[in-house]
Amino acid sequence: MVSISMGLLLPAFLNKISPDIVEHSLILTMIITIVMSISGFIFQKFYEKIGGILMIALITLILFSILNYFIPIVKLSYLDLTGAIIFSLFIGYYVYVASKVEKTVLSAITCAFDIYLSILNLFVDLMSYFSYSSKGM
């Protein structure tokens, strides 16, 4: 269901952005995903401790984004960059979780879905960041 909705909404977003920005964001997303996936296996002690912190950071980012919509306090590009950092860390965290959970079909689907959404959000945040940065916002 999420894939269908993202498949319907993402092209409308992509049509308004320069192809160079989309390409740059895609390449950077691939690099970050690979690096963070490897770090999820290497730095397991680190990721073991930051699950709750990441969730608090994400909720704070959402609340701050809503507040910023009504009372512009921060440039939108800063919020996108913060989101990209948070979702990058989520990729490493979910790879760590995937390596530790019980090996069942349900846990495989759940972990894959979590990683997929983090990669998708990272890609959108990077595109938005580069788009706003190129416009000086």
PDB file of C-alpha atoms in Angstrom:
ATOM      1  CA  MET A   1       0.000   0.000   0.000  1.00  0.00           C
ATOM      2  CA  VAL A   2       2.800   2.426   0.876  1.00  0.00           C
ATOM      3  CA  SER A   3       4.665   1.530  -2.315  1.00  0.00           C
ATOM      4  CA  ILE A   4       1.599   2.285  -4.402  1.00  0.00           C
ATOM      5  CA  SER A   5       1.021   5.652  -2.756  1.00  0.00           C
ATOM      6  CA  MET A   6       4.698   6.603  -3.039  1.00  0.00           C
ATOM      7  CA  GLY A   7       4.674   5.454  -6.655  1.00  0.00           C
ATOM      8  CA  LEU A   8       1.773   7.780  -7.337  1.00  0.00           C
ATOM      9  CA  LEU A   9       3.097  10.775  -5.403  1.00  0.00           C
ATOM     10  CA  LEU A  10       6.827  10.671  -6.153  1.00  0.00           C
ATOM     11  CA  PRO A  11       6.581  11.384  -9.919  1.00  0.00           C
ATOM     12  CA  ALA A  12       4.679  14.622  -9.244  1.00  0.00           C
ATOM     13  CA  PHE A  13       7.478  15.652  -6.889  1.00  0.00           C
ATOM     14  CA  LEU A  14      10.206  14.603  -9.350  1.00  0.00           C
ATOM     15  CA  ASN A  15       8.720  16.619 -12.232  1.00  0.00           C
ATOM     16  CA  LYS A  16       9.409  19.853 -10.353  1.00  0.00           C
ATOM     17  CA  ILE A  17      13.065  19.084  -9.645  1.00  0.00           C
ATOM     18  CA  SER A  18      16.039  19.336 -11.963  1.00  0.00           C
ATOM     19  CA  PRO A  19      17.216  15.963 -13.343  1.00  0.00           C
ATOM     20  CA  ASP A  20      20.726  16.803 -12.108  1.00  0.00           C
ATOM     21  CA  ILE A  21      19.432  17.130  -8.547  1.00  0.00           C
ATOM     22  CA  VAL A  22      17.538  13.833  -8.834  1.00  0.00           C
ATOM     23  CA  GLU A  23      20.628  12.067 -10.181  1.00  0.00           C
ATOM     24  CA  HIS A  24      22.899  13.584  -7.527  1.00  0.00           C
ATOM     25  CA  SER A  25      20.429  12.635  -4.779  1.00  0.00           C
ATOM     26  CA  LEU A  26      20.100   9.090  -6.080  1.00  0.00           C
ATOM     27  CA  ILE A  27      23.858   8.547  -6.212  1.00  0.00           C
ATOM     28  CA  LEU A  28      24.322  10.021  -2.736  1.00  0.00           C
ATOM     29  CA  THR A  29      21.458   7.886  -1.410  1.00  0.00           C
ATOM     30  CA  MET A  30      23.111   4.745  -2.799  1.00  0.00           C
ATOM     31  CA  ILE A  31      26.474   5.649  -1.247  1.00  0.00           C
ATOM     32  CA  ILE A  32      24.941   6.493   2.139  1.00  0.00           C
ATOM     33  CA  THR A  33      22.861   3.305   2.100  1.00  0.00           C
ATOM     34  CA  ILE A  34      25.901   1.128   1.437  1.00  0.00           C
ATOM     35  CA  VAL A  35      28.044   2.874   4.069  1.00  0.00           C
ATOM     36  CA  MET A  36      25.316   2.846   6.716  1.00  0.00           C
ATOM     37  CA  SER A  37      24.435  -0.791   5.996  1.00  0.00           C
ATOM     38  CA  ILE A  38      28.041  -1.799   6.525  1.00  0.00           C
ATOM     39  CA  SER A  39      28.195   0.308   9.684  1.00  0.00           C
ATOM     40  CA  GLY A  40      25.090  -1.523  10.972  1.00  0.00           C
ATOM     41  CA  PHE A  41      27.142  -4.713  11.007  1.00  0.00           C
ATOM     42  CA  ILE A  42      30.409  -3.198  12.241  1.00  0.00           C
ATOM     43  CA  PHE A  43      29.230  -0.814  14.991  1.00  0.00           C
ATOM     44  CA  GLN A  44      26.600  -2.975  16.654  1.00  0.00           C
ATOM     45  CA  LYS A  45      27.238  -1.605  20.144  1.00  0.00           C
ATOM     46  CA  PHE A  46      26.553   1.925  18.863  1.00  0.00           C
ATOM     47  CA  TYR A  47      23.301   1.008  17.121  1.00  0.00           C
ATOM     48  CA  GLU A  48      22.176  -1.047  20.103  1.00  0.00           C
ATOM     49  CA  LYS A  49      22.041   2.176  22.128  1.00  0.00           C
ATOM     50  CA  ILE A  50      20.519   4.682  19.699  1.00  0.00           C
ATOM     51  CA  GLY A  51      17.114   3.187  18.800  1.00  0.00           C
ATOM     52  CA  GLY A  52      15.207   5.298  21.315  1.00  0.00           C
ATOM     53  CA  ILE A  53      17.265   8.377  20.556  1.00  0.00           C
ATOM     54  CA  LEU A  54      16.482   8.053  16.837  1.00  0.00           C
ATOM     55  CA  MET A  55      12.755   7.781  17.520  1.00  0.00           C
ATOM     56  CA  ILE A  56      12.850  10.890  19.727  1.00  0.00           C
ATOM     57  CA  ALA A  57      14.859  12.720  17.051  1.00  0.00           C
ATOM     58  CA  LEU A  58      12.315  11.755  14.385  1.00  0.00           C
ATOM     59  CA  ILE A  59       9.336  12.857  16.472  1.00  0.00           C
ATOM     60  CA  THR A  60      11.123  16.123  17.280  1.00  0.00           C
ATOM     61  CA  LEU A  61      11.853  16.689  13.582  1.00  0.00           C
ATOM     62  CA  ILE A  62       8.195  16.079  12.681  1.00  0.00           C
ATOM     63  CA  LEU A  63       6.941  18.447  15.381  1.00  0.00           C
ATOM     64  CA  PHE A  64       9.512  21.084  14.466  1.00  0.00           C
ATOM     65  CA  SER A  65       8.588  20.786  10.774  1.00  0.00           C
ATOM     66  CA  ILE A  66       4.918  21.333  11.586  1.00  0.00           C
ATOM     67  CA  LEU A  67       5.782  24.326  13.781  1.00  0.00           C
ATOM     68  CA  ASN A  68       8.088  25.704  11.088  1.00  0.00           C
ATOM     69  CA  TYR A  69       5.225  25.514   8.591  1.00  0.00           C
ATOM     70  CA  PHE A  70       3.204  27.998  10.650  1.00  0.00           C
ATOM     71  CA  ILE A  71       6.058  30.029  12.141  1.00  0.00           C
ATOM     72  CA  PRO A  72       9.096  29.959   9.817  1.00  0.00           C
ATOM     73  CA  ILE A  73      12.049  29.747  12.170  1.00  0.00           C
ATOM     74  CA  VAL A  74      14.584  27.716  10.222  1.00  0.00           C
ATOM     75  CA  LYS A  75      15.419  27.382   6.531  1.00  0.00           C
ATOM     76  CA  LEU A  76      13.670  24.390   5.020  1.00  0.00           C
ATOM     77  CA  SER A  77      16.978  23.064   3.733  1.00  0.00           C
ATOM     78  CA  TYR A  78      18.221  22.653   7.316  1.00  0.00           C
ATOM     79  CA  LEU A  79      15.189  20.553   8.212  1.00  0.00           C
ATOM     80  CA  ASP A  80      15.780  18.378   5.138  1.00  0.00           C
ATOM     81  CA  LEU A  81      19.446  17.935   5.996  1.00  0.00           C
ATOM     82  CA  THR A  82      18.525  16.994   9.568  1.00  0.00           C
ATOM     83  CA  GLY A  83      15.999  14.487   8.215  1.00  0.00           C
ATOM     84  CA  ALA A  84      18.611  13.017   5.885  1.00  0.00           C
ATOM     85  CA  ILE A  85      20.994  12.519   8.803  1.00  0.00           C
ATOM     86  CA  ILE A  86      18.293  10.899  10.937  1.00  0.00           C
ATOM     87  CA  PHE A  87      17.197   8.535   8.160  1.00  0.00           C
ATOM     88  CA  SER A  88      20.820   7.661   7.400  1.00  0.00           C
ATOM     89  CA  LEU A  89      21.220   6.560  10.993  1.00  0.00           C
ATOM     90  CA  PHE A  90      17.922   4.671  10.795  1.00  0.00           C
ATOM     91  CA  ILE A  91      19.303   2.644   7.872  1.00  0.00           C
ATOM     92  CA  GLY A  92      22.261   1.528   9.980  1.00  0.00           C
ATOM     93  CA  TYR A  93      19.971   0.873  12.946  1.00  0.00           C
ATOM     94  CA  TYR A  94      17.518  -1.248  10.952  1.00  0.00           C
ATOM     95  CA  VAL A  95      20.341  -3.259   9.396  1.00  0.00           C
ATOM     96  CA  TYR A  96      21.614  -3.895  12.935  1.00  0.00           C
ATOM     97  CA  VAL A  97      18.095  -4.920  14.030  1.00  0.00           C
ATOM     98  CA  ALA A  98      17.747  -7.211  11.002  1.00  0.00           C
ATOM     99  CA  SER A  99      20.953  -8.989  11.971  1.00  0.00           C
ATOM    100  CA  LYS A 100      19.717  -9.587  15.529  1.00  0.00           C
ATOM    101  CA  VAL A 101      16.020 -10.499  15.232  1.00  0.00           C
ATOM    102  CA  GLU A 102      14.678 -14.008  14.944  1.00  0.00           C
ATOM    103  CA  LYS A 103      14.934 -15.254  11.356  1.00  0.00           C
ATOM    104  CA  THR A 104      11.263 -15.534  10.346  1.00  0.00           C
ATOM    105  CA  VAL A 105       9.342 -14.426   7.283  1.00  0.00           C
ATOM    106  CA  LEU A 106       7.474 -11.778   9.265  1.00  0.00           C
ATOM    107  CA  SER A 107      10.642 -10.275  10.731  1.00  0.00           C
ATOM    108  CA  ALA A 108      12.287 -10.308   7.282  1.00  0.00           C
ATOM    109  CA  ILE A 109       9.335  -8.428   5.786  1.00  0.00           C
ATOM    110  CA  THR A 110       9.253  -5.962   8.672  1.00  0.00           C
ATOM    111  CA  CYS A 111      12.990  -5.262   8.524  1.00  0.00           C
ATOM    112  CA  ALA A 112      12.963  -4.917   4.736  1.00  0.00           C
ATOM    113  CA  PHE A 113      10.030  -2.513   4.953  1.00  0.00           C
ATOM    114  CA  ASP A 114      11.764  -0.419   7.632  1.00  0.00           C
ATOM    115  CA  ILE A 115      14.960  -0.199   5.581  1.00  0.00           C
ATOM    116  CA  TYR A 116      12.981   0.580   2.401  1.00  0.00           C
ATOM    117  CA  LEU A 117      11.119   3.466   4.051  1.00  0.00           C
ATOM    118  CA  SER A 118      14.326   4.868   5.513  1.00  0.00           C
ATOM    119  CA  ILE A 119      16.034   4.783   2.108  1.00  0.00           C
ATOM    120  CA  LEU A 120      13.008   6.392   0.455  1.00  0.00           C
ATOM    121  CA  ASN A 121      12.836   9.144   3.080  1.00  0.00           C
ATOM    122  CA  LEU A 122      16.580   9.726   2.762  1.00  0.00           C
ATOM    123  CA  PHE A 123      16.222  10.102  -1.015  1.00  0.00           C
ATOM    124  CA  VAL A 124      13.319  12.552  -0.711  1.00  0.00           C
ATOM    125  CA  ASP A 125      15.086  14.586   1.973  1.00  0.00           C
ATOM    126  CA  LEU A 126      18.274  14.795  -0.097  1.00  0.00           C
ATOM    127  CA  MET A 127      16.332  15.890  -3.187  1.00  0.00           C
ATOM    128  CA  SER A 128      14.486  18.485  -1.178  1.00  0.00           C
ATOM    129  CA  TYR A 129      17.703  19.712   0.449  1.00  0.00           C
ATOM    130  CA  PHE A 130      19.532  20.109  -2.865  1.00  0.00           C
ATOM    131  CA  SER A 131      16.474  21.702  -4.441  1.00  0.00           C
ATOM    132  CA  TYR A 132      16.108  24.286  -1.670  1.00  0.00           C
ATOM    133  CA  SER A 133      19.876  24.855  -1.553  1.00  0.00           C
ATOM    134  CA  SER A 134      19.979  25.603  -5.271  1.00  0.00           C
ATOM    135  CA  LYS A 135      17.202  28.186  -4.760  1.00  0.00           C
ATOM    136  CA  GLY A 136      18.862  29.668  -1.676  1.00  0.00           C
ATOM    137  CA  MET A 137      16.028  28.691   0.677  1.00  0.00           C
TER     138      MET A 137
END
